[in-house]
Short mmCIF file of C-alpha atoms in Angstrom, two decimals:
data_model
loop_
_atom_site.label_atom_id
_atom_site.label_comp_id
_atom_site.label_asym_id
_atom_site.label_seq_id
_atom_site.Cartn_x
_atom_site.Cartn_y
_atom_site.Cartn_z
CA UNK B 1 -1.35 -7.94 12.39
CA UNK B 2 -0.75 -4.20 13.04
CA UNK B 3 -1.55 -2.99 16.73
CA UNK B 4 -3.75 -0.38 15.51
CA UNK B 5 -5.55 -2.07 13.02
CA UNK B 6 -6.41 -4.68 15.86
CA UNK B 7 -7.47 -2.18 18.21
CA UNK B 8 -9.58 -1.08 15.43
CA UNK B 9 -11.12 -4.24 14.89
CA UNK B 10 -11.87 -4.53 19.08
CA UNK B 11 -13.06 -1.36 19.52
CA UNK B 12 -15.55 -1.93 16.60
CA UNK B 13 -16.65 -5.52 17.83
CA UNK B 14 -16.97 -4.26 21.18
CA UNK B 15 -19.35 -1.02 19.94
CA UNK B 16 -21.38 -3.35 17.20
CA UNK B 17 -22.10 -5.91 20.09
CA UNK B 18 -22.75 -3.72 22.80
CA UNK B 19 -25.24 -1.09 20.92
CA UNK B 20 -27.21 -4.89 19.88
CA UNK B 21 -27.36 -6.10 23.07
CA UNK B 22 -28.46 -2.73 24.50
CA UNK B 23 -30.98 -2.27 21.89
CA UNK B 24 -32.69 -5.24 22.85
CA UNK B 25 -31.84 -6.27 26.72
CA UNK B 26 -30.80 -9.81 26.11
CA UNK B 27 -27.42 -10.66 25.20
CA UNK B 28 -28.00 -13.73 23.98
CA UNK B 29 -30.63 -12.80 21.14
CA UNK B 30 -28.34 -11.77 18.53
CA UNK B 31 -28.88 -14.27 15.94
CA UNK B 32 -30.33 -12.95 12.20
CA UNK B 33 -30.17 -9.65 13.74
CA UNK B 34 -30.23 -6.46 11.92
CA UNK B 35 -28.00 -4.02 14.02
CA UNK B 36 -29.56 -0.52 14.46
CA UNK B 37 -27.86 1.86 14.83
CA UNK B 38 -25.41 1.61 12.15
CA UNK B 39 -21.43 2.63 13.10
CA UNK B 40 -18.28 3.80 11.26
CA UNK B 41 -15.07 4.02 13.14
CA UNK B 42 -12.69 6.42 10.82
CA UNK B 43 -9.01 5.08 11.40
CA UNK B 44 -6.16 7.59 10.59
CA UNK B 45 -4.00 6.19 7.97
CA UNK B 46 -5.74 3.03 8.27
CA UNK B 47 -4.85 1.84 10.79
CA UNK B 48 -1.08 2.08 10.05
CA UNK B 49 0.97 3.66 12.77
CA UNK B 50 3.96 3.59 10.71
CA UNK B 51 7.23 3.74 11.85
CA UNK B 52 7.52 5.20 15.84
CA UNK B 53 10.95 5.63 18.00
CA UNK B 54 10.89 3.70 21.23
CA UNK B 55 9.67 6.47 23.92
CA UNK B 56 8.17 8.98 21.52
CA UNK B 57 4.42 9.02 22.30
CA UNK B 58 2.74 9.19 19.28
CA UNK B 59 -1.54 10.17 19.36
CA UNK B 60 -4.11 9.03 16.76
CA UNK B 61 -7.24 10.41 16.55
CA UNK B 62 -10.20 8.16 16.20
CA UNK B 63 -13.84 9.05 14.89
CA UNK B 64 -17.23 7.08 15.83
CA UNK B 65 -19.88 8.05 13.19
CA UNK B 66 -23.77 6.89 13.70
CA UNK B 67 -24.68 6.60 10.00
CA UNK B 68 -28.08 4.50 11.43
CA UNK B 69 -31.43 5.42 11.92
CA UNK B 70 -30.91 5.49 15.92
CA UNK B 71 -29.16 6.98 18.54
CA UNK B 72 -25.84 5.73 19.68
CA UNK B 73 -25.30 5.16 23.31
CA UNK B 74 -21.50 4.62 24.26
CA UNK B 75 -21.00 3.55 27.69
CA UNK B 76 -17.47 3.12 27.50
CA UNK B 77 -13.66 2.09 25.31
CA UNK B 78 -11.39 -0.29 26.37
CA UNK B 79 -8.21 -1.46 24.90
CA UNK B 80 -8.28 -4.67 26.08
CA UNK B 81 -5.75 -6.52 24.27
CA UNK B 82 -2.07 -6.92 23.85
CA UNK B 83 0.51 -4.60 25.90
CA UNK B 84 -1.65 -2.23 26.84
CA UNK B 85 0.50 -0.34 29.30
CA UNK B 86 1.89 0.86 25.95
CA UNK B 87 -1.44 2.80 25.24
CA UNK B 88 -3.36 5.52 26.58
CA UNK B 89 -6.78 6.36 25.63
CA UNK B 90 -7.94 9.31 26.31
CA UNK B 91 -11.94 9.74 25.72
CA UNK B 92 -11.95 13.40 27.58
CA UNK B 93 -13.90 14.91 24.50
CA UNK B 94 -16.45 11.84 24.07
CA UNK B 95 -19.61 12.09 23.61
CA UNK B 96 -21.90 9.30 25.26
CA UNK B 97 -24.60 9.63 23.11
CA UNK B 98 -24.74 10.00 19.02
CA UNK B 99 -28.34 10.79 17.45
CA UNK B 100 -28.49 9.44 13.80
CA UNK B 101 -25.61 11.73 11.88
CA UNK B 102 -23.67 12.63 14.71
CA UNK B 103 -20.25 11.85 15.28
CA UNK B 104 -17.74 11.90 18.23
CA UNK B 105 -13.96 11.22 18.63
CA UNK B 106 -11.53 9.83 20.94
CA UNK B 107 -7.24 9.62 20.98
CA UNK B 108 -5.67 6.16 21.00
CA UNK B 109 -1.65 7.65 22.19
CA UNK B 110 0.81 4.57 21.74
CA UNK B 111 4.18 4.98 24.01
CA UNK B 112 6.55 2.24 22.89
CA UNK B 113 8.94 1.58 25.75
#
């Protein structure tokens, strides 16, 4: 599986379960749930990085959209799996919290070594 379109698939699991759990206060009430507020994460290129030299950084810029009926609060990113010293994220222009329409972006840079 591509790096990228793994990190996609984390950072999306990780926003879908934390914006339930916050929603309701109890992490383990998620069954036959109806997630509010909706997300789309836009991937560049879908999630392909394509071909990268070995110590040429190389920055993707990801998009969190609230296309729900409620705000989005966004406590945090992570990449949290695989080689992750080969990945920088940089969330400097983040924004914590998405009303319904609103939209917010983050870089994922990838430094093969």
């Amino acid at each position: 599986m591509n790096v990228k379109l793994f990190i996609f698939l984390l950072i999306t699991g990780f926003l879908v379960f934390l914006t339930s759990c916050m929603s309701r206060g109890n992490l383990f009430d998620l069954a036959n749930d109806t997630l509010d507020p909706d997300i789309k994460l836009s991937v560049p290129g879908g999630g392909f990085i394509g071909e990268t030299e070995v110590f040429v950084p190389r920055k993707e810029t990801f998009t969190i959209n609230d296309i729900g009926d409620k705000d989005l609060q966004i406590n945090g990113l992570a990449i949290i799996h695989g080689d992750i010293t080969q990945f920088d994220l940089d969330v400097s222009t983040i924004v914590s919290l998405l009303e319904p329409g609103d939209s917010t972006s983050f870089d994922i840079i990838f430094k093969p070594t």
